[in-house]
Tab-separated table of C-alpha atoms in Angstrom:
chain	number	residue	atom	x	y	z
A	1	UNK	CA	-65.118	-25.448	-94.047
A	2	UNK	CA	-62.968	-26.069	-97.187
A	3	UNK	CA	-59.470	-24.030	-96.698
A	4	UNK	CA	-56.984	-23.165	-99.639
A	5	UNK	CA	-53.440	-23.431	-98.839
A	6	UNK	CA	-51.432	-20.149	-99.082
A	7	UNK	CA	-47.775	-19.380	-99.377
A	8	UNK	CA	-46.964	-17.413	-96.289
A	9	UNK	CA	-44.385	-17.594	-93.266
A	10	UNK	CA	-47.249	-17.598	-90.668
A	11	UNK	CA	-50.514	-18.668	-92.447
A	12	UNK	CA	-50.956	-22.121	-93.565
A	13	UNK	CA	-54.265	-22.259	-95.199
A	14	UNK	CA	-57.438	-19.641	-95.385
A	15	UNK	CA	-61.223	-20.388	-95.879
A	16	UNK	CA	-64.276	-18.288	-96.199
A	17	UNK	CA	-68.105	-19.058	-95.703
A	18	UNK	CA	-69.710	-16.363	-97.884
A	19	UNK	CA	-73.253	-17.279	-96.399
A	20	UNK	CA	-72.460	-16.712	-92.996
A	21	UNK	CA	-69.564	-14.226	-93.621
A	22	UNK	CA	-66.947	-16.367	-91.681
A	23	UNK	CA	-63.333	-16.064	-92.423
A	24	UNK	CA	-61.046	-19.193	-91.165
A	25	UNK	CA	-57.407	-19.045	-90.945
A	26	UNK	CA	-55.039	-21.843	-90.058
A	27	UNK	CA	-51.583	-20.581	-88.888
A	28	UNK	CA	-48.510	-22.789	-88.987
A	29	UNK	CA	-48.545	-23.035	-85.323
A	30	UNK	CA	-51.532	-25.291	-85.981
A	31	UNK	CA	-54.081	-22.762	-84.447
A	32	UNK	CA	-57.153	-21.981	-86.342
A	33	UNK	CA	-59.339	-18.889	-85.806
A	34	UNK	CA	-62.638	-17.762	-87.109
A	35	UNK	CA	-63.218	-14.023	-87.742
A	36	UNK	CA	-67.081	-13.274	-87.992
A	37	UNK	CA	-69.117	-10.674	-89.970
A	38	UNK	CA	-66.135	-10.463	-92.673
A	39	UNK	CA	-67.277	-9.008	-95.988
A	40	UNK	CA	-66.296	-11.056	-99.013
A	41	UNK	CA	-64.237	-8.214	-100.202
A	42	UNK	CA	-61.852	-8.367	-97.165
A	43	UNK	CA	-61.613	-12.259	-98.203
A	44	UNK	CA	-60.737	-11.426	-101.790
A	45	UNK	CA	-58.285	-8.714	-100.662
A	46	UNK	CA	-56.863	-11.261	-98.465
A	47	UNK	CA	-56.431	-14.116	-100.998
A	48	UNK	CA	-55.013	-11.382	-103.508
A	49	UNK	CA	-52.509	-9.754	-101.228
A	50	UNK	CA	-48.711	-9.835	-101.741
A	51	UNK	CA	-48.542	-10.680	-97.942
A	52	UNK	CA	-51.426	-12.545	-96.621
A	53	UNK	CA	-49.954	-12.009	-92.958
A	54	UNK	CA	-49.806	-8.133	-93.299
A	55	UNK	CA	-53.379	-8.117	-94.757
A	56	UNK	CA	-54.735	-10.210	-92.079
A	57	UNK	CA	-52.977	-7.906	-89.507
A	58	UNK	CA	-54.071	-4.600	-91.295
A	59	UNK	CA	-57.515	-5.371	-92.127
A	60	UNK	CA	-58.802	-8.299	-90.255
A	61	UNK	CA	-57.328	-8.173	-86.795
A	62	UNK	CA	-57.012	-4.235	-86.955
A	63	UNK	CA	-60.621	-4.129	-88.476
A	64	UNK	CA	-62.069	-5.043	-85.203
A	65	UNK	CA	-63.946	-8.260	-86.290
A	66	UNK	CA	-65.191	-10.720	-83.575
A	67	UNK	CA	-63.047	-13.769	-83.390
A	68	UNK	CA	-62.659	-17.219	-81.733
A	69	UNK	CA	-59.940	-19.892	-81.590
A	70	UNK	CA	-61.612	-23.230	-82.894
């Protein structure tokens, strides 16, 4: 999956597969996580957010989406 680099203190890049609704986040630590069944609207909000980390925490992590480290 192709990811876009973002300006964030803890996130390096973010990608999204709309066909499978998979959000992929690469952290500055090098860890990569995939979040499943994430709607396009959440990805759009994440990319437009002033703070990607805050948005990820509030709407993805606390949103209860299944995830796995890849």
